[in-house]
PDB file of C-alpha atoms in Angstrom:
ATOM      1  CA  ASP X   1      24.868  71.166 -38.533  1.00 71.00           C
ATOM      2  CA  ALA X   2      24.110  68.798 -35.610  1.00 84.00           C
ATOM      3  CA  ARG X   3      26.938  68.488 -33.075  1.00 93.00           C
ATOM      4  CA  VAL X   4      27.630  66.926 -29.749  1.00 97.00           C
ATOM      5  CA  THR X   5      28.041  69.664 -27.049  1.00 97.00           C
ATOM      6  CA  GLN X   6      30.001  69.327 -23.848  1.00 98.00           C
ATOM      7  CA  THR X   7      30.228  71.576 -20.793  1.00 97.00           C
ATOM      8  CA  PRO X   8      32.391  72.815 -19.260  1.00 98.00           C
ATOM      9  CA  ARG X   9      35.082  73.031 -21.936  1.00 97.00           C
ATOM     10  CA  HIS X  10      37.737  73.585 -19.383  1.00 97.00           C
ATOM     11  CA  LYS X  11      37.807  72.819 -15.593  1.00 98.00           C
ATOM     12  CA  VAL X  12      40.520  73.417 -13.088  1.00 98.00           C
ATOM     13  CA  THR X  13      39.845  72.100  -9.667  1.00 97.00           C
ATOM     14  CA  GLU X  14      41.638  70.926  -6.505  1.00 97.00           C
ATOM     15  CA  MET X  15      42.102  67.383  -5.420  1.00 97.00           C
ATOM     16  CA  GLY X  16      39.166  66.078  -3.554  1.00 97.00           C
ATOM     17  CA  GLN X  17      36.586  68.284  -5.145  1.00 97.00           C
ATOM     18  CA  GLU X  18      33.653  66.915  -7.166  1.00 97.00           C
ATOM     19  CA  VAL X  19      33.650  67.401 -10.903  1.00 98.00           C
ATOM     20  CA  THR X  20      30.576  67.030 -13.095  1.00 98.00           C
ATOM     21  CA  MET X  21      30.829  67.058 -16.827  1.00 98.00           C
ATOM     22  CA  ARG X  22      27.822  67.257 -19.157  1.00 98.00           C
ATOM     23  CA  CYS X  23      27.114  66.050 -22.594  1.00 98.00           C
ATOM     24  CA  GLN X  24      24.175  66.738 -24.985  1.00 97.00           C
ATOM     25  CA  PRO X  25      24.207  64.101 -27.761  1.00 96.00           C
ATOM     26  CA  ILE X  26      23.107  64.727 -31.309  1.00 95.00           C
ATOM     27  CA  LEU X  27      19.229  64.749 -31.376  1.00 93.00           C
ATOM     28  CA  GLY X  28      18.041  61.280 -32.342  1.00 90.00           C
ATOM     29  CA  HIS X  29      21.221  59.537 -31.488  1.00 91.00           C
ATOM     30  CA  ASN X  30      20.498  56.624 -29.060  1.00 88.00           C
ATOM     31  CA  THR X  31      24.063  55.722 -28.007  1.00 91.00           C
ATOM     32  CA  VAL X  32      26.297  57.852 -25.874  1.00 94.00           C
ATOM     33  CA  PHE X  33      30.010  57.175 -25.176  1.00 94.00           C
ATOM     34  CA  TRP X  34      32.371  58.615 -22.609  1.00 96.00           C
ATOM     35  CA  TYR X  35      36.129  58.551 -23.292  1.00 96.00           C
ATOM     36  CA  ARG X  36      39.210  59.821 -21.543  1.00 97.00           C
ATOM     37  CA  GLN X  37      42.342  60.826 -23.459  1.00 96.00           C
ATOM     38  CA  THR X  38      45.786  61.280 -22.002  1.00 94.00           C
ATOM     39  CA  MET X  39      49.223  61.455 -23.653  1.00 89.00           C
ATOM     40  CA  MET X  40      50.277  58.175 -21.955  1.00 88.00           C
ATOM     41  CA  GLN X  41      47.126  56.124 -22.457  1.00 88.00           C
ATOM     42  CA  GLY X  42      45.453  57.555 -25.595  1.00 90.00           C
ATOM     43  CA  LEU X  43      41.742  57.285 -25.905  1.00 92.00           C
ATOM     44  CA  GLU X  44      40.141  54.967 -23.338  1.00 93.00           C
ATOM     45  CA  LEU X  45      36.490  54.025 -23.236  1.00 93.00           C
ATOM     46  CA  LEU X  46      34.968  54.720 -19.827  1.00 95.00           C
ATOM     47  CA  ALA X  47      31.320  53.888 -20.400  1.00 94.00           C
ATOM     48  CA  TYR X  48      28.503  53.888 -22.890  1.00 90.00           C
ATOM     49  CA  PHE X  49      24.807  53.951 -22.891  1.00 91.00           C
ATOM     50  CA  ARG X  50      22.174  52.867 -25.461  1.00 88.00           C
ATOM     51  CA  ASN X  51      18.635  54.166 -25.211  1.00 88.00           C
ATOM     52  CA  ARG X  52      19.722  55.628 -21.815  1.00 91.00           C
ATOM     53  CA  ALA X  53      20.652  52.205 -20.295  1.00 90.00           C
ATOM     54  CA  PRO X  54      24.246  51.606 -19.377  1.00 89.00           C
ATOM     55  CA  LEU X  55      25.770  48.829 -21.456  1.00 86.00           C
ATOM     56  CA  ASP X  56      29.346  48.824 -20.354  1.00 86.00           C
ATOM     57  CA  ASP X  57      31.145  50.835 -17.673  1.00 86.00           C
ATOM     58  CA  SER X  58      33.995  48.405 -17.236  1.00 87.00           C
ATOM     59  CA  GLY X  59      36.589  51.017 -18.141  1.00 88.00           C
ATOM     60  CA  MET X  60      35.500  53.337 -15.457  1.00 91.00           C
ATOM     61  CA  PRO X  61      37.045  53.386 -11.827  1.00 88.00           C
ATOM     62  CA  LYS X  62      33.920  52.494  -9.890  1.00 87.00           C
ATOM     63  CA  ASP X  63      34.951  54.011  -6.660  1.00 92.00           C
ATOM     64  CA  ARG X  64      35.019  57.551  -7.811  1.00 96.00           C
ATOM     65  CA  PHE X  65      33.435  57.790 -11.236  1.00 96.00           C
ATOM     66  CA  SER X  66      29.785  57.652 -12.112  1.00 96.00           C
ATOM     67  CA  ALA X  67      27.969  58.129 -15.391  1.00 96.00           C
ATOM     68  CA  GLU X  68      24.240  58.659 -15.879  1.00 95.00           C
ATOM     69  CA  MET X  69      21.706  59.651 -18.512  1.00 95.00           C
ATOM     70  CA  PRO X  70      18.925  61.469 -16.768  1.00 93.00           C
ATOM     71  CA  ASP X  71      17.119  61.946 -20.081  1.00 92.00           C
ATOM     72  CA  ALA X  72      17.761  61.416 -23.745  1.00 91.00           C
ATOM     73  CA  THR X  73      19.311  64.805 -24.229  1.00 94.00           C
ATOM     74  CA  LEU X  74      21.736  64.749 -21.317  1.00 97.00           C
ATOM     75  CA  ALA X  75      24.618  62.477 -20.205  1.00 97.00           C
ATOM     76  CA  THR X  76      26.664  63.293 -17.135  1.00 97.00           C
ATOM     77  CA  LEU X  77      30.116  61.934 -15.929  1.00 97.00           C
ATOM     78  CA  LYS X  78      30.934  62.681 -12.293  1.00 97.00           C
ATOM     79  CA  ILE X  79      34.123  62.279 -10.373  1.00 97.00           C
ATOM     80  CA  GLN X  80      34.018  62.355  -6.678  1.00 97.00           C
ATOM     81  CA  PRO X  81      36.569  62.840  -5.178  1.00 96.00           C
ATOM     82  CA  SER X  82      38.825  64.024  -8.035  1.00 97.00           C
ATOM     83  CA  GLU X  83      42.545  63.207  -7.946  1.00 97.00           C
ATOM     84  CA  PRO X  84      45.490  64.629  -9.991  1.00 97.00           C
ATOM     85  CA  ARG X  85      45.654  61.430 -12.058  1.00 95.00           C
ATOM     86  CA  ASP X  86      42.192  62.239 -13.384  1.00 97.00           C
ATOM     87  CA  SER X  87      43.636  65.162 -15.319  1.00 97.00           C
ATOM     88  CA  ALA X  88      42.813  64.463 -18.916  1.00 97.00           C
ATOM     89  CA  VAL X  89      40.535  65.422 -21.723  1.00 98.00           C
ATOM     90  CA  TYR X  90      37.170  63.760 -21.402  1.00 98.00           C
ATOM     91  CA  PHE X  91      35.284  63.260 -24.657  1.00 98.00           C
ATOM     92  CA  CYS X  92      31.577  62.390 -25.142  1.00 97.00           C
ATOM     93  CA  ALA X  93      30.458  60.890 -28.426  1.00 96.00           C
ATOM     94  CA  SER X  94      27.105  59.891 -29.764  1.00 94.00           C
ATOM     95  CA  GLY X  95      25.955  57.503 -32.431  1.00 89.00           C
ATOM     96  CA  SER X  96      22.830  55.927 -33.841  1.00 78.00           C
ATOM     97  CA  ARG X  97      22.483  52.181 -34.027  1.00 71.00           C
ATOM     98  CA  VAL X  98      20.045  51.088 -36.844  1.00 62.00           C
ATOM     99  CA  VAL X  99      19.228  47.490 -37.367  1.00 58.00           C
ATOM    100  CA  GLY X 100      20.842  46.344 -40.603  1.00 54.00           C
ATOM    101  CA  GLN X 101      23.136  49.315 -40.777  1.00 52.00           C
ATOM    102  CA  GLY X 102      26.204  47.475 -39.682  1.00 50.00           C
ATOM    103  CA  PRO X 103      27.701  45.907 -36.581  1.00 49.00           C
ATOM    104  CA  GLN X 104      28.719  49.183 -34.991  1.00 66.00           C
ATOM    105  CA  GLU X 105      27.552  52.688 -35.463  1.00 71.00           C
ATOM    106  CA  THR X 106      29.913  55.533 -36.215  1.00 82.00           C
ATOM    107  CA  GLN X 107      30.605  57.926 -33.367  1.00 89.00           C
ATOM    108  CA  TYR X 108      30.501  61.747 -33.390  1.00 93.00           C
ATOM    109  CA  PHE X 109      32.622  63.386 -30.863  1.00 96.00           C
ATOM    110  CA  GLY X 110      32.030  66.463 -28.770  1.00 97.00           C
ATOM    111  CA  PRO X 111      34.810  69.097 -28.307  1.00 97.00           C
ATOM    112  CA  GLY X 112      35.843  67.603 -24.927  1.00 97.00           C
ATOM    113  CA  THR X 113      36.288  68.830 -21.409  1.00 98.00           C
ATOM    114  CA  ARG X 114      39.831  69.647 -20.397  1.00 97.00           C
ATOM    115  CA  LEU X 115      40.152  68.746 -16.781  1.00 98.00           C
ATOM    116  CA  LEU X 116      43.102  69.671 -14.588  1.00 98.00           C
ATOM    117  CA  VAL X 117      43.086  68.434 -11.045  1.00 97.00           C
ATOM    118  CA  LEU X 118      45.725  70.157  -8.820  1.00 97.00           C
TER     119      LEU X 118
ATOM    120  CA  ARG G   1      48.976  42.973 -26.102  1.00 67.00           C
ATOM    121  CA  LYS G   2      46.869  46.031 -26.879  1.00 80.00           C
ATOM    122  CA  GLU G   3      43.712  45.364 -28.847  1.00 89.00           C
ATOM    123  CA  VAL G   4      44.654  47.890 -31.525  1.00 93.00           C
ATOM    124  CA  GLU G   5      48.184  48.752 -32.395  1.00 94.00           C
ATOM    125  CA  GLN G   6      49.475  51.539 -34.675  1.00 94.00           C
ATOM    126  CA  ASP G   7      52.858  52.683 -35.810  1.00 89.00           C
ATOM    127  CA  PRO G   8      53.108  56.116 -34.059  1.00 88.00           C
ATOM    128  CA  GLY G   9      55.195  57.592 -36.881  1.00 87.00           C
ATOM    129  CA  PRO G  10      55.736  60.469 -37.488  1.00 93.00           C
ATOM    130  CA  PHE G  11      55.379  60.043 -41.261  1.00 95.00           C
ATOM    131  CA  ASN G  12      56.879  63.225 -42.774  1.00 96.00           C
ATOM    132  CA  VAL G  13      55.948  63.489 -46.518  1.00 96.00           C
ATOM    133  CA  PRO G  14      56.014  66.220 -49.105  1.00 97.00           C
ATOM    134  CA  GLU G  15      52.918  67.631 -50.660  1.00 97.00           C
ATOM    135  CA  GLY G  16      51.616  65.400 -53.453  1.00 97.00           C
ATOM    136  CA  ALA G  17      53.183  62.285 -52.054  1.00 97.00           C
ATOM    137  CA  THR G  18      51.427  59.006 -51.183  1.00 97.00           C
ATOM    138  CA  VAL G  19      51.608  57.883 -47.591  1.00 97.00           C
ATOM    139  CA  ALA G  20      50.322  54.588 -46.145  1.00 96.00           C
ATOM    140  CA  PHE G  21      50.315  53.092 -42.696  1.00 96.00           C
ATOM    141  CA  ASN G  22      48.733  50.136 -40.966  1.00 95.00           C
ATOM    142  CA  CYS G  23      46.806  49.253 -37.870  1.00 95.00           C
ATOM    143  CA  THR G  24      46.700  45.702 -36.449  1.00 96.00           C
ATOM    144  CA  TYR G  25      44.013  44.341 -34.319  1.00 95.00           C
ATOM    145  CA  SER G  26      43.883  41.365 -31.955  1.00 93.00           C
ATOM    146  CA  ASN G  27      40.242  40.339 -31.941  1.00 90.00           C
ATOM    147  CA  SER G  28      39.643  37.968 -34.790  1.00 88.00           C
ATOM    148  CA  ALA G  29      35.866  38.327 -34.453  1.00 86.00           C
ATOM    149  CA  SER G  30      35.815  42.113 -35.020  1.00 87.00           C
ATOM    150  CA  GLN G  31      34.056  43.057 -38.258  1.00 84.00           C
ATOM    151  CA  SER G  32      33.877  46.775 -38.280  1.00 87.00           C
ATOM    152  CA  PHE G  33      36.660  49.270 -38.222  1.00 92.00           C
ATOM    153  CA  PHE G  34      36.999  53.072 -38.538  1.00 93.00           C
ATOM    154  CA  TRP G  35      39.596  55.619 -39.260  1.00 96.00           C
ATOM    155  CA  TYR G  36      39.319  58.937 -37.467  1.00 96.00           C
ATOM    156  CA  ARG G  37      41.597  61.944 -37.739  1.00 97.00           C
ATOM    157  CA  GLN G  38      42.418  64.125 -34.835  1.00 97.00           C
ATOM    158  CA  ASP G  39      43.983  67.482 -35.084  1.00 96.00           C
ATOM    159  CA  CYS G  40      45.956  68.890 -32.210  1.00 92.00           C
ATOM    160  CA  ARG G  41      43.795  69.727 -29.185  1.00 89.00           C
ATOM    161  CA  LYS G  42      40.652  68.818 -31.177  1.00 95.00           C
ATOM    162  CA  GLU G  43      38.124  65.982 -31.044  1.00 96.00           C
ATOM    163  CA  PRO G  44      38.503  62.996 -33.271  1.00 96.00           C
ATOM    164  CA  LYS G  45      36.526  63.199 -36.520  1.00 95.00           C
ATOM    165  CA  LEU G  46      35.299  60.354 -38.617  1.00 93.00           C
ATOM    166  CA  LEU G  47      37.310  59.815 -41.782  1.00 95.00           C
ATOM    167  CA  MET G  48      35.899  56.566 -43.021  1.00 91.00           C
ATOM    168  CA  SER G  49      34.399  53.227 -42.018  1.00 89.00           C
ATOM    169  CA  VAL G  50      35.666  49.762 -43.127  1.00 89.00           C
ATOM    170  CA  TYR G  51      33.142  46.994 -42.959  1.00 82.00           C
ATOM    171  CA  SER G  52      34.204  44.640 -45.708  1.00 79.00           C
ATOM    172  CA  SER G  53      37.428  44.396 -47.666  1.00 77.00           C
ATOM    173  CA  GLY G  54      37.949  48.179 -48.081  1.00 84.00           C
ATOM    174  CA  ASN G  55      36.472  51.577 -48.727  1.00 89.00           C
ATOM    175  CA  GLU G  56      37.606  54.448 -50.821  1.00 90.00           C
ATOM    176  CA  ASP G  57      36.695  58.123 -50.422  1.00 92.00           C
ATOM    177  CA  GLY G  58      38.368  60.552 -52.744  1.00 95.00           C
ATOM    178  CA  ARG G  59      42.155  60.540 -51.990  1.00 97.00           C
ATOM    179  CA  PHE G  60      41.716  58.117 -49.171  1.00 97.00           C
ATOM    180  CA  THR G  61      41.658  54.351 -49.375  1.00 96.00           C
ATOM    181  CA  ALA G  62      41.237  51.915 -46.530  1.00 95.00           C
ATOM    182  CA  GLN G  63      41.863  48.195 -46.826  1.00 94.00           C
ATOM    183  CA  LEU G  64      40.930  45.442 -44.498  1.00 93.00           C
ATOM    184  CA  ASN G  65      42.983  42.214 -44.412  1.00 92.00           C
ATOM    185  CA  ARG G  66      41.163  39.771 -42.166  1.00 91.00           C
ATOM    186  CA  ALA G  67      43.674  36.950 -42.670  1.00 92.00           C
ATOM    187  CA  SER G  68      46.469  39.030 -41.237  1.00 93.00           C
ATOM    188  CA  GLN G  69      44.298  41.175 -39.046  1.00 93.00           C
ATOM    189  CA  TYR G  70      45.277  44.642 -40.168  1.00 93.00           C
ATOM    190  CA  ILE G  71      43.711  47.710 -41.600  1.00 95.00           C
ATOM    191  CA  SER G  72      45.557  50.109 -43.844  1.00 95.00           C
ATOM    192  CA  LEU G  73      44.946  53.689 -44.757  1.00 97.00           C
ATOM    193  CA  LEU G  74      46.457  55.194 -47.897  1.00 97.00           C
ATOM    194  CA  ILE G  75      46.468  58.939 -48.604  1.00 97.00           C
ATOM    195  CA  ARG G  76      47.085  59.942 -52.241  1.00 98.00           C
ATOM    196  CA  ASP G  77      48.203  63.395 -53.432  1.00 97.00           C
ATOM    197  CA  SER G  78      48.670  64.507 -49.867  1.00 97.00           C
ATOM    198  CA  LYS G  79      47.819  68.008 -48.890  1.00 97.00           C
ATOM    199  CA  LEU G  80      49.081  70.259 -46.110  1.00 97.00           C
ATOM    200  CA  SER G  81      45.744  69.928 -44.498  1.00 97.00           C
ATOM    201  CA  ASP G  82      46.092  66.195 -44.241  1.00 98.00           C
ATOM    202  CA  SER G  83      48.580  66.712 -41.356  1.00 97.00           C
ATOM    203  CA  ALA G  84      46.956  65.133 -38.309  1.00 97.00           C
ATOM    204  CA  THR G  85      47.024  62.005 -36.091  1.00 96.00           C
ATOM    205  CA  TYR G  86      45.017  59.127 -37.634  1.00 97.00           C
ATOM    206  CA  LEU G  87      43.287  56.864 -35.190  1.00 96.00           C
ATOM    207  CA  CYS G  88      42.289  53.281 -35.940  1.00 95.00           C
ATOM    208  CA  VAL G  89      39.232  51.934 -34.188  1.00 94.00           C
ATOM    209  CA  ASP G  90      37.957  48.418 -33.619  1.00 91.00           C
ATOM    210  CA  GLY G  91      34.248  49.067 -33.784  1.00 87.00           C
ATOM    211  CA  PHE G  92      33.402  45.787 -32.094  1.00 82.00           C
ATOM    212  CA  LYS G  93      35.705  46.281 -29.087  1.00 81.00           C
ATOM    213  CA  LEU G  94      35.384  50.065 -29.139  1.00 85.00           C
ATOM    214  CA  SER G  95      39.139  50.185 -28.821  1.00 89.00           C
ATOM    215  CA  PHE G  96      41.189  53.032 -30.300  1.00 92.00           C
ATOM    216  CA  GLY G  97      44.821  52.768 -31.363  1.00 94.00           C
ATOM    217  CA  ALA G  98      47.227  55.290 -30.076  1.00 93.00           C
ATOM    218  CA  GLY G  99      47.357  57.018 -33.508  1.00 95.00           C
ATOM    219  CA  THR G 100      49.742  57.624 -36.358  1.00 96.00           C
ATOM    220  CA  THR G 101      51.012  61.124 -36.821  1.00 96.00           C
ATOM    221  CA  VAL G 102      51.326  62.419 -40.396  1.00 97.00           C
ATOM    222  CA  THR G 103      52.999  65.662 -41.282  1.00 97.00           C
ATOM    223  CA  VAL G 104      52.731  66.945 -44.985  1.00 97.00           C
ATOM    224  CA  ARG G 105      55.428  69.531 -45.790  1.00 96.00           C
ATOM    225  CA  ALA G 106      55.392  72.175 -48.455  1.00 94.00           C
TER     226      ALA G 106
END
């Protein structure tokens, strides 16, 4: 049963520290999404990649957030420096866009990283 | 205006009842939509996709009304296990609604 994996599952850190979250998409999926979920804002798209190239990162605070895909099996989301308002659950999702399949692929979510910045 | 809006509920229904709720979207060019369910402290899981006028999967039926720009989800013969938050997604804009909470009681 193929799944998206995320590490760490939980992270508690102090304001100003660097946080790195990792995601392993489902093997063969060529699209990776990063979302943030809070009670106030719900699920917000931060960035997404297709075939490892960033397609949209307009939802991401540029001054402190960065997202990369060093290879097809690893996506990273980094926050430096972290702030208390970054506390949220960060989800990674992957999908596979196939020509003719439809206008948008379905997304399969990982279990999330629960981040608490003190 | 948010791109996707949902009635937050909660919808409290007895087992076996039918429950239905809507999701409105603002982008008239969007053509693909999805319903996900999310259990407390878990990740969203795909329930069904809606590309044309509608889709049906067992007890679940989704309808798309392009003229009025809304998608509906209907759950028939509801089970206790259907209790969850249901998220509507505009697949073109990659926008999620805030979710509709459904609680099925015994």
